[in-house]
Amino acid sequence: MNYRFRLALLTVLAVALFAPLPAAGQATAGDWTPPRTPDGQPDLQGYWSTQTFTPLERPEYLGNKAFYTEEEWSALQAQLTADGVDPLARSSINLEDAAARETALYQTNRDAEYVHYDNAIWLATDTPKGLPSRRTSLVTEPADGQVPPLTPEARERTAAARAARQERGAFYGYETRPLGERCIVYGHNGPPMLPPAYNDIHQILQSRDYVVVFTEMSNNVPRIIPLSDRPYIPDTIRQFPGDSRGRWEGDTLVVESRNFNDKRRFQGASAELRMVERFTRVAEDQIRYRFTVEDPATWAVPWSVEVPMLRTEGPMFEYACHEGNHDLRHLLEITRNLERQAADDASQQGSR
């Protein structure tokens, strides 16, 4: 049974088994309540996009300004969602000058020698990427909109890891290449779910006892989150996505994850990372996704992020990172060839 068939079958079964009950009347903005599954749980199912130009951390020039004014937000929305904008130019939001930001948003303004796909075509979505909210950063706590500084212990740990990589060289072997390049895990893969550069759809499926979060661009299998108080896996077992348990607090799905390994290093975190995610459906077309990160071995204080998840249309595209990907092999082959050439040149110089 191939991957696409399994995905199609899973979707059909989910629609048939977990379809929401009809809403009792048309809700208005003031009295909207989330639809319910047959089991009475708030219905989070469907396809949701996290695309946004909002940066993780607040741009320096905004200082302590947590929200744009309505006028500022409208002007930015018009600029960011215009035809031809490169959806990958997310760093442009960090530019205070509107003219400089305008220049950075378009590939046509790049150096003529730069050759790349036309991102404005192949990455464009039916709803252009913009600013889903007036927040100036995804980080909500601390109030300055910044990820807290690393503890001295974490700085030493990070420096030691960097020195070890440099000692062997970036192209020493496959183990010194980034995890994303090796198709193991990406920085945005959940938990937590940070907005990726593209292919940012998440499909949520529910039953009475489980919630499934299927991320479009992910190197890991879908997250199957049990809604129970079953024990976590033994502390000796560590995983890239950790181990998750879910529970309902009112209309909010709370998911607590632990047992992460020490290889992922999310934002510099250690294996003691603990993550609490909260999914709250706040409108017909929006889930408020929030998470709090805690790791005393890395940060002196916990920090929190809020990412709007907006309803979108499926289907998701199959993401097969390794399929037809020969880059890692070729990179190492090139490095070994360069090393042999350097050795041959040194040998010839020594024989003269």
CSV table of C-alpha atoms in Angstrom, one decimal:
chain,number,residue,atom,x,y,z
A,1,MET,CA,0.0,0.0,0.0
A,2,ASN,CA,1.7,3.2,-1.1
A,3,TYR,CA,2.0,6.5,0.8
A,4,ARG,CA,-0.5,8.4,-1.2
A,5,PHE,CA,-3.1,5.7,-0.9
A,6,ARG,CA,-2.6,5.4,2.8
A,7,LEU,CA,-3.0,9.2,3.2
A,8,ALA,CA,-6.2,9.2,1.1
A,9,LEU,CA,-7.6,6.3,3.0
A,10,LEU,CA,-6.8,7.9,6.4
A,11,THR,CA,-8.5,11.1,5.3
A,12,VAL,CA,-11.6,9.4,4.1
A,13,LEU,CA,-11.9,7.4,7.3
A,14,ALA,CA,-11.4,10.5,9.4
A,15,VAL,CA,-14.1,12.4,7.5
A,16,ALA,CA,-16.5,9.5,7.9
A,17,LEU,CA,-15.9,8.7,11.5
A,18,PHE,CA,-15.1,12.1,13.1
A,19,ALA,CA,-17.4,14.5,11.2
A,20,PRO,CA,-18.6,17.4,13.4
A,21,LEU,CA,-22.1,17.7,14.6
A,22,PRO,CA,-24.2,20.4,12.9
A,23,ALA,CA,-23.9,23.8,14.6
A,24,ALA,CA,-27.1,24.8,16.5
A,25,GLY,CA,-27.8,28.0,14.5
A,26,GLN,CA,-25.6,30.5,12.9
A,27,ALA,CA,-23.1,31.9,15.4
A,28,THR,CA,-22.1,35.6,15.3
A,29,ALA,CA,-18.8,37.1,16.2
A,30,GLY,CA,-20.0,37.8,19.7
A,31,ASP,CA,-21.4,34.4,20.6
A,32,TRP,CA,-19.4,32.0,18.4
A,33,THR,CA,-18.7,28.6,19.9
A,34,PRO,CA,-16.6,25.9,18.4
A,35,PRO,CA,-18.3,23.0,16.6
A,36,ARG,CA,-18.1,19.7,18.4
A,37,THR,CA,-17.2,16.2,17.4
A,38,PRO,CA,-19.7,13.3,18.1
A,39,ASP,CA,-17.7,12.8,21.4
A,40,GLY,CA,-18.4,16.4,22.4
A,41,GLN,CA,-14.8,17.6,22.0
A,42,PRO,CA,-14.1,21.0,20.3
A,43,ASP,CA,-13.6,20.1,16.6
A,44,LEU,CA,-10.1,21.1,15.5
A,45,GLN,CA,-10.1,18.9,12.4
A,46,GLY,CA,-9.2,20.1,8.9
A,47,TYR,CA,-6.3,21.8,7.1
A,48,TRP,CA,-4.6,24.7,8.8
A,49,SER,CA,-1.9,27.0,7.5
A,50,THR,CA,0.7,28.8,9.6
A,51,GLN,CA,2.1,31.0,6.9
A,52,THR,CA,3.2,34.4,8.1
A,53,PHE,CA,5.7,37.2,7.7
A,54,THR,CA,5.6,37.8,11.5
A,55,PRO,CA,9.1,37.1,12.8
A,56,LEU,CA,9.8,34.8,15.8
A,57,GLU,CA,11.5,37.7,17.6
A,58,ARG,CA,10.4,41.4,17.5
A,59,PRO,CA,12.5,43.6,15.1
A,60,GLU,CA,14.9,45.7,17.1
A,61,TYR,CA,13.6,49.0,15.8
A,62,LEU,CA,10.2,48.3,17.3
A,63,GLY,CA,11.5,48.2,20.8
A,64,ASN,CA,8.7,47.3,23.3
A,65,LYS,CA,5.9,47.7,20.8
A,66,ALA,CA,3.9,44.5,21.0
A,67,PHE,CA,1.3,45.4,18.3
A,68,TYR,CA,1.2,47.4,15.2
A,69,THR,CA,-1.5,50.0,15.0
A,70,GLU,CA,-4.4,49.3,12.6
A,71,GLU,CA,-3.0,51.8,10.1
A,72,GLU,CA,0.5,50.3,10.3
A,73,TRP,CA,-0.8,46.8,9.9
A,74,SER,CA,-2.9,47.7,6.9
A,75,ALA,CA,0.0,49.3,5.2
A,76,LEU,CA,2.3,46.3,5.8
A,77,GLN,CA,-0.5,43.9,4.7
A,78,ALA,CA,-0.8,45.7,1.4
A,79,GLN,CA,3.0,45.7,0.9
A,80,LEU,CA,3.6,42.1,1.9
A,81,THR,CA,0.7,40.6,-0.1
A,82,ALA,CA,1.2,42.4,-3.4
A,83,ASP,CA,1.7,40.5,-6.6
A,84,GLY,CA,5.2,39.4,-7.2
A,85,VAL,CA,6.4,39.4,-3.6
A,86,ASP,CA,8.8,36.6,-2.7
A,87,PRO,CA,7.2,34.5,0.0
A,88,LEU,CA,10.7,33.6,1.2
A,89,ALA,CA,11.7,37.2,1.9
A,90,ARG,CA,10.6,37.0,5.5
A,91,SER,CA,13.6,38.9,6.8
A,92,SER,CA,12.3,42.0,5.0
A,93,ILE,CA,9.9,42.6,7.9
A,94,ASN,CA,13.0,43.4,10.0
A,95,LEU,CA,13.7,46.5,7.9
A,96,GLU,CA,12.3,49.7,9.3
A,97,ASP,CA,12.5,51.7,6.1
A,98,ALA,CA,9.5,51.0,3.9
A,99,ALA,CA,11.4,51.6,0.7
A,100,ALA,CA,14.2,49.2,1.7
A,101,ARG,CA,11.6,46.7,2.7
A,102,GLU,CA,9.9,47.1,-0.7
A,103,THR,CA,13.2,46.4,-2.5
A,104,ALA,CA,14.0,43.3,-0.4
A,105,LEU,CA,10.6,41.8,-1.1
A,106,TYR,CA,11.1,41.2,-4.9
A,107,GLN,CA,13.5,38.7,-6.5
A,108,THR,CA,13.9,41.1,-9.5
A,109,ASN,CA,15.9,43.4,-7.3
A,110,ARG,CA,18.6,40.8,-6.6
A,111,ASP,CA,22.0,40.6,-8.2
A,112,ALA,CA,21.5,39.6,-11.8
A,113,GLU,CA,24.0,36.7,-11.3
A,114,TYR,CA,21.8,35.2,-8.6
A,115,VAL,CA,20.0,32.2,-10.2
A,116,HIS,CA,17.0,30.7,-8.4
A,117,TYR,CA,13.4,29.6,-8.9
A,118,ASP,CA,10.9,32.3,-9.2
A,119,ASN,CA,9.5,32.1,-5.7
A,120,ALA,CA,6.7,34.4,-6.4
A,121,ILE,CA,5.3,31.8,-8.8
A,122,TRP,CA,6.1,28.4,-7.3
A,123,LEU,CA,5.5,29.4,-3.6
A,124,ALA,CA,2.5,31.6,-4.1
A,125,THR,CA,-0.7,30.5,-2.3
A,126,ASP,CA,-4.3,31.4,-3.0
A,127,THR,CA,-4.3,33.5,0.1
A,128,PRO,CA,-1.0,35.5,0.0
A,129,LYS,CA,1.3,35.3,2.9
A,130,GLY,CA,1.0,38.3,5.2
A,131,LEU,CA,0.4,39.2,8.8
A,132,PRO,CA,-2.4,37.1,10.3
A,133,SER,CA,-2.5,39.4,13.4
A,134,ARG,CA,-1.2,42.8,14.5
A,135,ARG,CA,1.5,41.2,16.7
A,136,THR,CA,5.0,42.4,16.0
A,137,SER,CA,6.6,39.0,17.0
A,138,LEU,CA,5.5,35.5,17.5
A,139,VAL,CA,7.2,35.5,20.9
A,140,THR,CA,4.6,36.8,23.4
A,141,GLU,CA,6.6,36.3,26.7
A,142,PRO,CA,8.9,37.8,27.7
A,143,ALA,CA,7.3,41.1,26.9
A,144,ASP,CA,10.3,42.3,24.9
A,145,GLY,CA,9.4,39.8,22.2
A,146,GLN,CA,12.8,38.1,22.3
A,147,VAL,CA,13.8,34.5,23.1
A,148,PRO,CA,15.6,34.8,26.5
A,149,PRO,CA,19.4,34.7,26.5
A,150,LEU,CA,21.1,31.4,27.1
A,151,THR,CA,22.3,30.5,30.5
A,152,PRO,CA,26.1,30.3,31.0
A,153,GLU,CA,25.8,26.5,31.0
A,154,ALA,CA,24.0,26.6,27.7
A,155,ARG,CA,26.5,29.0,26.2
A,156,GLU,CA,29.3,26.6,27.2
A,157,ARG,CA,27.4,23.6,25.7
A,158,THR,CA,26.8,25.4,22.5
A,159,ALA,CA,30.4,26.6,22.2
A,160,ALA,CA,31.7,23.1,22.8
A,161,ALA,CA,29.4,21.6,20.1
A,162,ARG,CA,30.5,24.3,17.7
A,163,ALA,CA,34.2,23.8,18.4
A,164,ALA,CA,33.8,20.0,17.9
A,165,ARG,CA,32.2,20.6,14.5
A,166,GLN,CA,34.9,23.1,13.4
A,167,GLU,CA,37.7,20.7,14.5
A,168,ARG,CA,36.5,18.0,12.2
A,169,GLY,CA,35.3,20.4,9.5
A,170,ALA,CA,31.8,21.0,8.1
A,171,PHE,CA,32.3,18.4,5.4
A,172,TYR,CA,34.2,15.8,7.4
A,173,GLY,CA,31.4,13.3,7.0
A,174,TYR,CA,27.6,13.0,7.0
A,175,GLU,CA,27.5,13.3,10.8
A,176,THR,CA,28.8,16.9,10.7
A,177,ARG,CA,26.1,18.0,8.2
A,178,PRO,CA,22.9,19.7,9.5
A,179,LEU,CA,20.0,17.5,10.5
A,180,GLY,CA,17.7,19.1,8.0
A,181,GLU,CA,20.2,18.5,5.2
A,182,ARG,CA,20.3,14.8,6.3
A,183,CYS,CA,16.4,14.7,6.1
A,184,ILE,CA,16.2,13.8,9.9
A,185,VAL,CA,14.4,16.8,11.4
A,186,TYR,CA,13.8,20.5,10.6
A,187,GLY,CA,13.7,23.3,13.1
A,188,HIS,CA,10.0,24.0,12.5
A,189,ASN,CA,8.9,20.3,12.9
A,190,GLY,CA,6.7,19.9,15.9
A,191,PRO,CA,6.7,20.1,18.7
A,192,PRO,CA,6.7,23.1,18.6
A,193,MET,CA,5.2,23.9,15.2
A,194,LEU,CA,7.0,27.0,14.0
A,195,PRO,CA,6.0,28.4,10.5
A,196,PRO,CA,8.3,26.9,7.8
A,197,ALA,CA,9.4,28.8,4.7
A,198,TYR,CA,6.8,27.0,2.6
A,199,ASN,CA,4.5,23.9,2.5
A,200,ASP,CA,3.1,25.1,5.8
A,201,ILE,CA,-0.1,23.1,6.1
A,202,HIS,CA,-1.0,21.0,9.1
A,203,GLN,CA,-3.9,18.5,9.0
A,204,ILE,CA,-5.6,17.7,12.3
A,205,LEU,CA,-7.6,14.5,12.8
A,206,GLN,CA,-9.5,13.5,16.0
A,207,SER,CA,-11.1,10.6,17.7
A,208,ARG,CA,-12.3,10.2,21.3
A,209,ASP,CA,-8.9,9.0,22.4
A,210,TYR,CA,-6.3,10.5,20.1
A,211,VAL,CA,-5.5,13.7,18.2
A,212,VAL,CA,-3.3,13.4,15.1
A,213,VAL,CA,-1.3,16.3,13.7
A,214,PHE,CA,0.0,15.6,10.2
A,215,THR,CA,2.5,18.3,9.1
A,216,GLU,CA,3.0,18.7,5.4
A,217,MET,CA,6.8,19.4,5.4
A,218,SER,CA,8.1,17.1,8.0
A,219,ASN,CA,10.7,14.4,8.2
A,220,ASN,CA,8.9,12.7,11.0
A,221,VAL,CA,5.8,10.6,11.0
A,222,PRO,CA,2.5,12.3,12.0
A,223,ARG,CA,2.2,13.0,15.7
A,224,ILE,CA,-0.3,10.7,17.3
A,225,ILE,CA,-1.2,12.3,20.6
A,226,PRO,CA,-3.0,10.1,23.2
A,227,LEU,CA,-5.7,11.8,25.3
A,228,SER,CA,-5.0,10.0,28.5
A,229,ASP,CA,-2.9,10.0,31.6
A,230,ARG,CA,-0.9,7.0,30.5
A,231,PRO,CA,2.8,7.2,31.7
A,232,TYR,CA,5.4,8.8,29.5
A,233,ILE,CA,8.0,6.5,27.9
A,234,PRO,CA,11.0,5.7,30.2
A,235,ASP,CA,13.4,8.6,30.7
A,236,THR,CA,16.1,6.5,29.0
A,237,ILE,CA,14.2,6.7,25.7
A,238,ARG,CA,14.7,10.0,23.8
A,239,GLN,CA,13.1,11.1,20.5
A,240,PHE,CA,13.4,14.0,18.1
A,241,PRO,CA,9.7,15.0,18.6
A,242,GLY,CA,9.7,14.0,22.3
A,243,ASP,CA,6.8,12.1,23.8
A,244,SER,CA,3.4,13.8,23.9
A,245,ARG,CA,0.3,13.5,26.1
A,246,GLY,CA,-2.9,15.5,25.5
A,247,ARG,CA,-5.8,16.6,27.7
A,248,TRP,CA,-8.8,19.0,27.4
A,249,GLU,CA,-9.0,22.0,29.6
A,250,GLY,CA,-12.3,23.5,28.7
A,251,ASP,CA,-12.3,24.1,25.0
A,252,THR,CA,-8.5,24.1,24.8
A,253,LEU,CA,-6.4,21.0,23.8
A,254,VAL,CA,-3.3,21.0,26.0
A,255,VAL,CA,-0.4,18.9,24.9
A,256,GLU,CA,2.6,18.4,27.1
A,257,SER,CA,5.8,16.9,25.6
A,258,ARG,CA,9.0,15.7,27.1
A,259,ASN,CA,11.7,13.1,26.6
A,260,PHE,CA,13.4,15.0,23.8
A,261,ASN,CA,16.9,13.9,22.7
A,262,ASP,CA,20.0,16.1,22.9
A,263,LYS,CA,20.6,16.1,19.2
A,264,ARG,CA,17.8,18.4,18.0
A,265,ARG,CA,18.8,21.4,20.2
A,266,PHE,CA,15.7,23.5,19.5
A,267,GLN,CA,16.9,27.1,19.9
A,268,GLY,CA,19.8,25.7,21.9
A,269,ALA,CA,17.8,23.5,24.3
A,270,SER,CA,19.0,20.5,26.2
A,271,ALA,CA,17.4,17.1,26.6
A,272,GLU,CA,15.6,18.5,29.6
A,273,LEU,CA,13.3,20.5,27.3
A,274,ARG,CA,9.7,20.5,28.3
A,275,MET,CA,7.0,21.8,25.9
A,276,VAL,CA,3.4,22.7,26.6
A,277,GLU,CA,1.2,23.5,23.5
A,278,ARG,CA,-2.3,24.8,23.6
A,279,PHE,CA,-4.8,24.6,20.6
A,280,THR,CA,-7.9,26.7,20.9
A,281,ARG,CA,-10.4,27.1,18.1
A,282,VAL,CA,-11.4,30.8,18.3
A,283,ALA,CA,-13.3,31.2,15.0
A,284,GLU,CA,-14.6,29.1,12.1
A,285,ASP,CA,-11.4,29.7,10.2
A,286,GLN,CA,-8.8,30.1,13.0
A,287,ILE,CA,-7.1,28.1,15.7
A,288,ARG,CA,-5.0,30.0,18.3
A,289,TYR,CA,-1.8,27.9,18.7
A,290,ARG,CA,0.3,28.8,21.7
A,291,PHE,CA,3.3,27.0,23.2
A,292,THR,CA,5.5,27.5,26.2
A,293,VAL,CA,9.1,26.3,26.4
A,294,GLU,CA,10.8,25.5,29.6
A,295,ASP,CA,14.4,24.2,30.1
A,296,PRO,CA,16.3,25.5,33.2
A,297,ALA,CA,19.5,24.2,31.7
A,298,THR,CA,19.1,26.5,28.8
A,299,TRP,CA,17.0,29.6,29.8
A,300,ALA,CA,16.6,31.2,33.2
A,301,VAL,CA,12.9,31.8,32.5
A,302,PRO,CA,10.2,30.0,30.3
A,303,TRP,CA,9.2,31.7,27.1
A,304,SER,CA,6.0,31.6,25.0
A,305,VAL,CA,4.9,31.9,21.4
A,306,GLU,CA,1.6,32.4,19.7
A,307,VAL,CA,1.1,31.3,16.0
A,308,PRO,CA,-2.3,31.8,14.3
A,309,MET,CA,-3.4,28.7,12.4
A,310,LEU,CA,-5.8,29.7,9.5
A,311,ARG,CA,-8.1,27.4,7.8
A,312,THR,CA,-7.0,26.5,4.3
A,313,GLU,CA,-7.8,24.0,1.5
A,314,GLY,CA,-6.2,20.7,1.0
A,315,PRO,CA,-4.8,18.5,-0.1
A,316,MET,CA,-1.3,18.5,1.4
A,317,PHE,CA,1.6,17.4,-0.9
A,318,GLU,CA,3.7,14.4,-0.1
A,319,TYR,CA,7.0,15.5,1.3
A,320,ALA,CA,9.8,13.0,0.4
A,321,CYS,CA,13.0,14.6,1.5
A,322,HIS,CA,15.4,11.8,0.5
A,323,GLU,CA,13.7,10.9,-2.8
A,324,GLY,CA,16.0,11.8,-5.6
A,325,ASN,CA,18.2,13.8,-3.2
A,326,HIS,CA,21.9,13.1,-3.9
A,327,ASP,CA,23.3,16.4,-2.5
A,328,LEU,CA,24.8,14.9,0.6
A,329,ARG,CA,26.7,12.2,-1.3
A,330,HIS,CA,27.9,14.7,-3.9
A,331,LEU,CA,29.0,17.3,-1.3
A,332,LEU,CA,31.2,14.7,0.4
A,333,GLU,CA,32.5,13.4,-2.9
A,334,ILE,CA,33.5,16.9,-3.9
A,335,THR,CA,35.2,17.5,-0.6
A,336,ARG,CA,37.2,14.2,-0.8
A,337,ASN,CA,38.2,15.1,-4.4
A,338,LEU,CA,39.4,18.5,-3.2
A,339,GLU,CA,41.4,16.9,-0.4
A,340,ARG,CA,43.1,14.5,-2.8
A,341,GLN,CA,43.9,17.4,-5.2
A,342,ALA,CA,45.4,19.3,-2.3
A,343,ALA,CA,47.5,16.2,-1.2
A,344,ASP,CA,48.7,15.7,-4.8
A,345,ASP,CA,49.7,19.3,-5.1
A,346,ALA,CA,51.6,19.2,-1.8
A,347,SER,CA,53.3,16.0,-2.9
A,348,GLN,CA,54.4,17.5,-6.2
A,349,GLN,CA,55.7,20.6,-4.4
A,350,GLY,CA,57.7,18.4,-2.0
A,351,SER,CA,59.3,16.4,-4.8
A,352,ARG,CA,60.7,19.5,-6.5
